[in-house]
mmCIF file of C-alpha atoms and ligand atoms in Angstrom:
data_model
loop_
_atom_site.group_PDB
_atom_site.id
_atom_site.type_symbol
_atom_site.label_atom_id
_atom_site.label_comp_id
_atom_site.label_asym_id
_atom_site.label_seq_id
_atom_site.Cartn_x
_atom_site.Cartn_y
_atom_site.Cartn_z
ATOM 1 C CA UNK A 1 129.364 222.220 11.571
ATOM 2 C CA UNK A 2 127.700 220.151 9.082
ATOM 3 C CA UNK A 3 127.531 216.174 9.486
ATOM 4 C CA UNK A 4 129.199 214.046 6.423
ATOM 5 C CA UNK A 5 126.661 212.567 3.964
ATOM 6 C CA UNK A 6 126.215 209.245 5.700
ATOM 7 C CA UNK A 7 127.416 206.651 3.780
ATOM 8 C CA UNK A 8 125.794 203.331 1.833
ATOM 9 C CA UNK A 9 127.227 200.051 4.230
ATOM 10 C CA UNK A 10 128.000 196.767 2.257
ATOM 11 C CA UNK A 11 126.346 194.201 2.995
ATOM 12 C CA UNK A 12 126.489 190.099 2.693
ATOM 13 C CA UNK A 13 122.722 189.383 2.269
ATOM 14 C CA UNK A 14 121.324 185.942 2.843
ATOM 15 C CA UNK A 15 119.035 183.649 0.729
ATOM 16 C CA UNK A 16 116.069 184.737 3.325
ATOM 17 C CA UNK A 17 117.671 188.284 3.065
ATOM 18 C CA UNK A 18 117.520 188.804 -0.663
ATOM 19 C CA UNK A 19 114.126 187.597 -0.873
ATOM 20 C CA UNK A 20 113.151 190.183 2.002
ATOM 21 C CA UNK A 21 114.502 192.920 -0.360
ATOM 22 C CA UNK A 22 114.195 191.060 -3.682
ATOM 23 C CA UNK A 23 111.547 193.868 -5.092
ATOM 24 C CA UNK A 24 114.125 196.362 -4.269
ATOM 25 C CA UNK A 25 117.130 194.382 -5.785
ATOM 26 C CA UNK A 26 115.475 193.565 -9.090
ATOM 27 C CA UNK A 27 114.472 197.469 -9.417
ATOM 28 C CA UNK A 28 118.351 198.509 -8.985
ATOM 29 C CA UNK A 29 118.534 195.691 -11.622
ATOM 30 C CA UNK A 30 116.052 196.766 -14.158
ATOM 31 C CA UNK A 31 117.426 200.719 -13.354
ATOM 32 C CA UNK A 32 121.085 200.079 -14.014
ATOM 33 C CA UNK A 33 120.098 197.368 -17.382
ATOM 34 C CA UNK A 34 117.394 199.775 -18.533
ATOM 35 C CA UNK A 35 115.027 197.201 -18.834
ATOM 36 C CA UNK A 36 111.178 197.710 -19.137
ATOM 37 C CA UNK A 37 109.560 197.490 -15.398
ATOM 38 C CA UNK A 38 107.859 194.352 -16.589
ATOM 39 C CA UNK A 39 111.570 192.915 -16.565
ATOM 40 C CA UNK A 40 111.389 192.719 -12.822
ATOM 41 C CA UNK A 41 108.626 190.399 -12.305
ATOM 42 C CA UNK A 42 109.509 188.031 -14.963
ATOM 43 C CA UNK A 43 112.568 187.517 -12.981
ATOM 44 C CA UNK A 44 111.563 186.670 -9.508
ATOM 45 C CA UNK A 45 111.177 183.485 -9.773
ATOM 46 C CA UNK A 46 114.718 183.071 -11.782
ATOM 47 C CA UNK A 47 116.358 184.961 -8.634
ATOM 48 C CA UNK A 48 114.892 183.129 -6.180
ATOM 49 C CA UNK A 49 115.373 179.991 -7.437
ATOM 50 C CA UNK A 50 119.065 180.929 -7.940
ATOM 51 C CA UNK A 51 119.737 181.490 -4.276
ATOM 52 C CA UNK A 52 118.957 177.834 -3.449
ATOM 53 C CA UNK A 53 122.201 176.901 -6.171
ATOM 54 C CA UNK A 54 125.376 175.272 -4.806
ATOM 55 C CA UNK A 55 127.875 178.019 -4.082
ATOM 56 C CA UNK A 56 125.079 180.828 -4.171
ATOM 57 C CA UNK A 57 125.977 184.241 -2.184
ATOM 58 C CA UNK A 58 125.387 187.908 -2.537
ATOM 59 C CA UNK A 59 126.431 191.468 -1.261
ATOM 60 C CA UNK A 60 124.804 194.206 -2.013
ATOM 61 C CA UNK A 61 124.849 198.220 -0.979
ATOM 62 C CA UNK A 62 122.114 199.839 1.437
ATOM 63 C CA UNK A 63 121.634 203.048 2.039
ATOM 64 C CA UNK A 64 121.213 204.984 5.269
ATOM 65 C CA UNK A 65 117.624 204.333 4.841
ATOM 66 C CA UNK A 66 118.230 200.491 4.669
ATOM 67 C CA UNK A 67 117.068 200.026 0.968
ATOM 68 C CA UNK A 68 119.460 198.334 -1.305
ATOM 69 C CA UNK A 69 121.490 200.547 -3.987
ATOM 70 C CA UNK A 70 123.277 198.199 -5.167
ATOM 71 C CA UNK A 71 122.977 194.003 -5.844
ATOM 72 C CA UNK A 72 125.352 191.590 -6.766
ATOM 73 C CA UNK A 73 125.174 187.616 -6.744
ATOM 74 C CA UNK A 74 126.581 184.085 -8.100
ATOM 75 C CA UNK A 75 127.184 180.769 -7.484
ATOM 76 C CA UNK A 76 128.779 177.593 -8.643
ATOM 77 C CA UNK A 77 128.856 176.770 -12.292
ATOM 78 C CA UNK A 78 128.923 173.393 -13.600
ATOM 79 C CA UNK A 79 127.548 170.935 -16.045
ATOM 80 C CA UNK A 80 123.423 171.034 -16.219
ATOM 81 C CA UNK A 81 123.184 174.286 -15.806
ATOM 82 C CA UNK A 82 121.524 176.277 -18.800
ATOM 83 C CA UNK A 83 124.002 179.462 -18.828
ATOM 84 C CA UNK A 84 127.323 176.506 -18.575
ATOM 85 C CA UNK A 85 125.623 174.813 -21.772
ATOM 86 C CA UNK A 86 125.488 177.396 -23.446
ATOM 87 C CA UNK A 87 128.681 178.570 -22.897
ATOM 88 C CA UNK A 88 130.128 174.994 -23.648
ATOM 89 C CA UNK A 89 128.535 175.349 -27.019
ATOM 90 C CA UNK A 90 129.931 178.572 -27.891
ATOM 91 C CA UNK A 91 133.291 177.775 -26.980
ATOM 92 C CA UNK A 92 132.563 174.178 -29.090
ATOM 93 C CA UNK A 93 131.530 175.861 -32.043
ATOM 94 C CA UNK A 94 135.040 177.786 -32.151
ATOM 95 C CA UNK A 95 136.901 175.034 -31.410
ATOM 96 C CA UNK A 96 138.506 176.745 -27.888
ATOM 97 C CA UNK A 97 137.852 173.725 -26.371
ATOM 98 C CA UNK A 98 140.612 172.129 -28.392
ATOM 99 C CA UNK A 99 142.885 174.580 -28.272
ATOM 100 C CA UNK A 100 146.140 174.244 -25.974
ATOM 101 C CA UNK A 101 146.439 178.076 -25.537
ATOM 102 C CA UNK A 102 143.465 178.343 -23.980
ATOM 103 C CA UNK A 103 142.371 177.708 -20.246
ATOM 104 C CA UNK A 104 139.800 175.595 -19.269
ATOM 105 C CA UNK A 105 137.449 178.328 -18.868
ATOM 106 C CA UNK A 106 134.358 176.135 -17.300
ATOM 107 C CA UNK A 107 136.316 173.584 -15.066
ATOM 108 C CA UNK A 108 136.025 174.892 -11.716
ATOM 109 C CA UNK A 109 134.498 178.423 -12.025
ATOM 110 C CA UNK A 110 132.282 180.984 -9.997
ATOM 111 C CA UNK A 111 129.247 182.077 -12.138
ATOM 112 C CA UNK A 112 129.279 185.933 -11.565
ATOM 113 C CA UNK A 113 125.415 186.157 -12.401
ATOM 114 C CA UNK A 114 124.442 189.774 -11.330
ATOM 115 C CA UNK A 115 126.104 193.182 -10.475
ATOM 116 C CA UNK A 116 123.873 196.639 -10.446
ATOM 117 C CA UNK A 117 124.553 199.511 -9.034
ATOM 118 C CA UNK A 118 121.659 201.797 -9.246
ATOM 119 C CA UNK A 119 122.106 205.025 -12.106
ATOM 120 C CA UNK A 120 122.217 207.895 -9.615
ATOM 121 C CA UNK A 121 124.921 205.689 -7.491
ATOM 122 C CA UNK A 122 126.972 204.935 -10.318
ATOM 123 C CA UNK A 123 130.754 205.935 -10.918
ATOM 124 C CA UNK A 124 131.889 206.057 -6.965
ATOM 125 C CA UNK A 125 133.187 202.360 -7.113
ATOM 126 C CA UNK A 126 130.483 200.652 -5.649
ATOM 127 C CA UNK A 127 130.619 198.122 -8.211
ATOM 128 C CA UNK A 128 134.378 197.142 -7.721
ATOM 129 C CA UNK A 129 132.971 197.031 -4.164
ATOM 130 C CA UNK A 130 130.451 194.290 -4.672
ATOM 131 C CA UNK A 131 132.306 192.683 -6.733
ATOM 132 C CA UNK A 132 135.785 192.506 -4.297
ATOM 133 C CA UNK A 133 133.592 191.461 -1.511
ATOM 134 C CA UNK A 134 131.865 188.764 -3.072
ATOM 135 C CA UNK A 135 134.893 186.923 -4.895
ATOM 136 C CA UNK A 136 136.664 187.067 -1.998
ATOM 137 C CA UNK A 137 137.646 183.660 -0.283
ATOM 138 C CA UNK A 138 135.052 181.938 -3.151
ATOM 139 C CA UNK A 139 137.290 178.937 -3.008
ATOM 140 C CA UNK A 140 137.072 178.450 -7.387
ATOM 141 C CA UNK A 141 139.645 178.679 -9.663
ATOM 142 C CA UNK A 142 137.626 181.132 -11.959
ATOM 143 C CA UNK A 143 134.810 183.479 -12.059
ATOM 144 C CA UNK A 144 133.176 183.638 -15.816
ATOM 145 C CA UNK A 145 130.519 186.343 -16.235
ATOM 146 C CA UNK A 146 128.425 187.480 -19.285
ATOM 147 C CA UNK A 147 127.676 190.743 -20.559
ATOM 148 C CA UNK A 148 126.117 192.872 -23.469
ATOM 149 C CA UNK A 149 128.365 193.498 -25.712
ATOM 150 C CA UNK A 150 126.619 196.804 -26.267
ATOM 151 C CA UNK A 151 124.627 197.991 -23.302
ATOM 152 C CA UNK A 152 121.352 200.445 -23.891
ATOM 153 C CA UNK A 153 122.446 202.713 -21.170
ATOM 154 C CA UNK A 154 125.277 203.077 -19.546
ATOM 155 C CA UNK A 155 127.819 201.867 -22.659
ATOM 156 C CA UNK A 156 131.158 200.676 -20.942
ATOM 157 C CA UNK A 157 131.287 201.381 -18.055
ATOM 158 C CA UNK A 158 130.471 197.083 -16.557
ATOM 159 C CA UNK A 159 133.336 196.770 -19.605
ATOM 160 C CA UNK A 160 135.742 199.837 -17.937
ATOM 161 C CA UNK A 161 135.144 197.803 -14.566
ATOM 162 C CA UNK A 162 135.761 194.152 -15.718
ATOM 163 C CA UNK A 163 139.194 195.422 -17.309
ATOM 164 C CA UNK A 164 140.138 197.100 -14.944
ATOM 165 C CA UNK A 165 140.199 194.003 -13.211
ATOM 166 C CA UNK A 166 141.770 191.833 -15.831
ATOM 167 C CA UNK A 167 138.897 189.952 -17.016
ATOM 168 C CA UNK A 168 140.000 188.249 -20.433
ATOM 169 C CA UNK A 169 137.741 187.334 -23.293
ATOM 170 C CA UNK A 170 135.944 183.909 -23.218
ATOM 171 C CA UNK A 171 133.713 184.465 -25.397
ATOM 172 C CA UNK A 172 133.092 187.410 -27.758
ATOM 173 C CA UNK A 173 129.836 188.353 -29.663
ATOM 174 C CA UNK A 174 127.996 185.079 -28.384
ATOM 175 C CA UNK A 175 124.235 184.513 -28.947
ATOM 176 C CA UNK A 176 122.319 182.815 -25.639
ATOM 177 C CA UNK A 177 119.910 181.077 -27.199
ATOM 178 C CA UNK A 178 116.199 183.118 -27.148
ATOM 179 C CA UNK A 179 118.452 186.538 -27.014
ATOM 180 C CA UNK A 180 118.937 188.110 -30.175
ATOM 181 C CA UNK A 181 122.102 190.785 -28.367
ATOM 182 C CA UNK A 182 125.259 189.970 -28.663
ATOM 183 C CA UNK A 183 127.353 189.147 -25.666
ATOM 184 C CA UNK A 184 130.559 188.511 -24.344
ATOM 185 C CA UNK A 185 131.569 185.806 -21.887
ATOM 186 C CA UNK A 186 134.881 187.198 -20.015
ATOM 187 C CA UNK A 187 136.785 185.627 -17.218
ATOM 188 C CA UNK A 188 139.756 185.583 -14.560
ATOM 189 C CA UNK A 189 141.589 183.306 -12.816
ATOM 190 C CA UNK A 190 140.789 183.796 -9.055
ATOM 191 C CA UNK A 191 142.095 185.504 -6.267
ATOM 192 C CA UNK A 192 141.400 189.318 -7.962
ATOM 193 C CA UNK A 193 145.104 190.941 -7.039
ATOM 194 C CA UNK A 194 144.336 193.503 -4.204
ATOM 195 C CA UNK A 195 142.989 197.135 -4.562
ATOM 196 C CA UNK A 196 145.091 199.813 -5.334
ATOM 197 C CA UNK A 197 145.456 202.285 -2.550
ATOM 198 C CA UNK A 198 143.477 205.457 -3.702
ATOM 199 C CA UNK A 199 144.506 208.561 -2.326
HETATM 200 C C1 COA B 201 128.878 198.103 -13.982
HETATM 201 C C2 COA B 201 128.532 198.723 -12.640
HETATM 202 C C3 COA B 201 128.037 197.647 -11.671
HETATM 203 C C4 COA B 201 129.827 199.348 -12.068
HETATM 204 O O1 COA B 201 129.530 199.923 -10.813
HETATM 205 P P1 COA B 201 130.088 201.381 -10.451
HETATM 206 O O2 COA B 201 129.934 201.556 -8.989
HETATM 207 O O3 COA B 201 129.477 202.397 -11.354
HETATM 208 O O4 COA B 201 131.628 201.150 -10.810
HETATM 209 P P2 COA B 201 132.765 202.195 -10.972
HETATM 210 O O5 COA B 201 132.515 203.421 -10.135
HETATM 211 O O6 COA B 201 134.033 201.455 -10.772
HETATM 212 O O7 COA B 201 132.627 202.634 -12.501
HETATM 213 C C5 COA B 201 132.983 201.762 -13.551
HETATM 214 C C6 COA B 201 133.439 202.604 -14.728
HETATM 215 O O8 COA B 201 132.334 203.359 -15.227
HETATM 216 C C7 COA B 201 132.572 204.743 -15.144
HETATM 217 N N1 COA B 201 131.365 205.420 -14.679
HETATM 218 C C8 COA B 201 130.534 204.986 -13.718
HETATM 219 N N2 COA B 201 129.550 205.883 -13.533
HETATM 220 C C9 COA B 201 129.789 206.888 -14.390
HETATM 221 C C10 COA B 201 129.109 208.107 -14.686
HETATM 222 N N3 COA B 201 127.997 208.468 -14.033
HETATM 223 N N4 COA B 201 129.623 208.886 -15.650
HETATM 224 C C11 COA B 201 130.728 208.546 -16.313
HETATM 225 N N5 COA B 201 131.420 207.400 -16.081
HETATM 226 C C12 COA B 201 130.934 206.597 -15.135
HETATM 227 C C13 COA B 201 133.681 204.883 -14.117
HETATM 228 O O9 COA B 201 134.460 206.035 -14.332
HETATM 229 C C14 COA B 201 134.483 203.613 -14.315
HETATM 230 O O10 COA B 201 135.392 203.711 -15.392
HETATM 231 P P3 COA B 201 136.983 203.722 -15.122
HETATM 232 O O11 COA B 201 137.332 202.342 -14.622
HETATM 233 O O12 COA B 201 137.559 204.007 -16.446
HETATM 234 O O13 COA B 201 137.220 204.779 -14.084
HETATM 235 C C15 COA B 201 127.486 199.858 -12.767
HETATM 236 O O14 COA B 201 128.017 200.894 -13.561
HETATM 237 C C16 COA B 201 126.172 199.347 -13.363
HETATM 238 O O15 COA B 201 125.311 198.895 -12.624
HETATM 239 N N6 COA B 201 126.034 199.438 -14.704
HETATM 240 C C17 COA B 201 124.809 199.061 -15.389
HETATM 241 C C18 COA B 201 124.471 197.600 -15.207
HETATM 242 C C19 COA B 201 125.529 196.693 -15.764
HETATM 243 O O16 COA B 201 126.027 196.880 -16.871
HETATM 244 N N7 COA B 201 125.855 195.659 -14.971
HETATM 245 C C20 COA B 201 126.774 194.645 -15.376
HETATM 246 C C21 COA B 201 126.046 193.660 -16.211
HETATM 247 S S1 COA B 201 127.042 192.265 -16.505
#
C-alpha cells in the first residue's frame, strides 16, 4: 500500500516567524507575481517593517519539508498610511466619497496586503485557504485589497478568487502613484459567509 502525498499544514506565522522564513515568503511572492528576482530584496525591508503595523498577522502554507508554499498578510488600515492615501485620493477624484450609495470603504477596514500561492501549488484552493484563515475573527468591518488589473502571469485567477468571495469594486483602473499598471481596489464587508461544503 502506498502512503497519501502528505499534505501542506496552514500555518499562523508570527512577526519573529515571518522574518525566520521571509527569504522563502518573498520568493513564493515574486513566483506567483512574476516579478524579476531583484523584486525580492527591494521588498524586505517593506515586509518587515509591515509586521510591526497595528493589526498585522499572517498565515501562510508549509510543506512537508517545512518551507512555506504559500504567504498571506495584512493589517489595520487607517489614515497616514501611504496605500489609505492613496486610496482616499482615488475615491476623491471620483467623487465616491460623496456619494450616498456608496459605503464607507476606508472607515474601519483590514488592509489585505499580500496573498501568493506559489505557481506549481496553484488551483487546489490554497488561496481561499489563507485567505479564510486570516480574516477570520479580524474584528473590522471591511477588508479592502488591491490588485492588477491585468496580471503578467497567471490572468484571473486572484480575480476568479476575490469573486468568488464577493469582493465588490472600490476602485477600478486606479494608478498608485510611481506604478504605471492599472489596478483595482475591491472590498467586502466582513465576516466572509462560510465555505461551501465540497464534496
Ligand atoms: C490568487 C491566488 C493566491 C489564489 O490561490 P489558489 O490556491 O490558486 O486559489 P484557487 O485554487 O481558489 O484558484 C483561484 C482560481 O484560479 C484558478 N486556477 C488556479 N490555478 C490554476 C491553474 N493552474 N490552472 C487553471 N486555473 C487555475 C482556479 O480554478 C480558481 O478559479 P475558480 O474560482 O473559477 O475555480 C494564486 O492563484 C496566486 O498566488 N496567484 C498569483 C499571485 C496573485 O495574483 N496574488 C494576488 C495578488 S493581489
Amino acid at each position: 500500500m502506498t502512503a497519501a502525498p502528505a499534505r501542506p499544514r496552514l500555518v499562523a506565522l508570527s512577526s519573529v516567524e515571518l522574518a525566520d522564513h521571509l527569504g522563502e515568503a518573498l520568493d513564493v511572492y515574486v513566483a506567483a507575481m512574476g516579478y524579476p528576482p531583484g523584486t525580492a530584496r527591494q521588498r524586505r525591508n517593506l515586509w518587515l517593517e509591515h509586521t510591526r503595523r497595528s493589526g498585522w498577522r499572517s498565515v501562510g502554507w508549509m510543506d512537508p519539508g517545512g518551507h512555506l508554499i504559500g504567504i498571506a498578510y495584512g493589517y489595520s488600515g487607517g489614515p497616514g498610511q501611504w496605500w489609505f492615501e492613496e486610496v482616499r485620493r482615488g475615491l476623491a477624484a471620483r467623487g465616491a466619497a460623496r456619494d450616498p450609495a456608496q459605503p464607507d470603504w476606508l472607515h474601519d477596514y483590514f488592509e489585505l496586503t499580500e496573498l501568493h500561492v506559489r505557481p506549481d501549488a496553484q488551483g487546489s484552493r490554497l488561496g481561499e485557504g489563507m485567505l479564510r484563515a486570516l480574516l477570520a475573527g479580524v474584528g473590522h468591518r471591511m477588508v479592502l485589497l488591491s490588485t492588477p488589473e491585468y496580471a503578467p502571469r497567471a490572468p484571473g485567477r486572484a480575480w476568479r478568487l476575490y469573486r468568488r468571495l464577493g469582493f465588490e469594486d472600490v476602485l477600478r483602473d486606479h494608478r498608485f502613484t510611481g506604478d504605471s499598471r492599472p489596478f483595482a481596489v475591491l472590498g467586502r464587508t466582513l465576516p466572509l459567509p462560510p465555505a461551501p461544503e465540497r464534496g
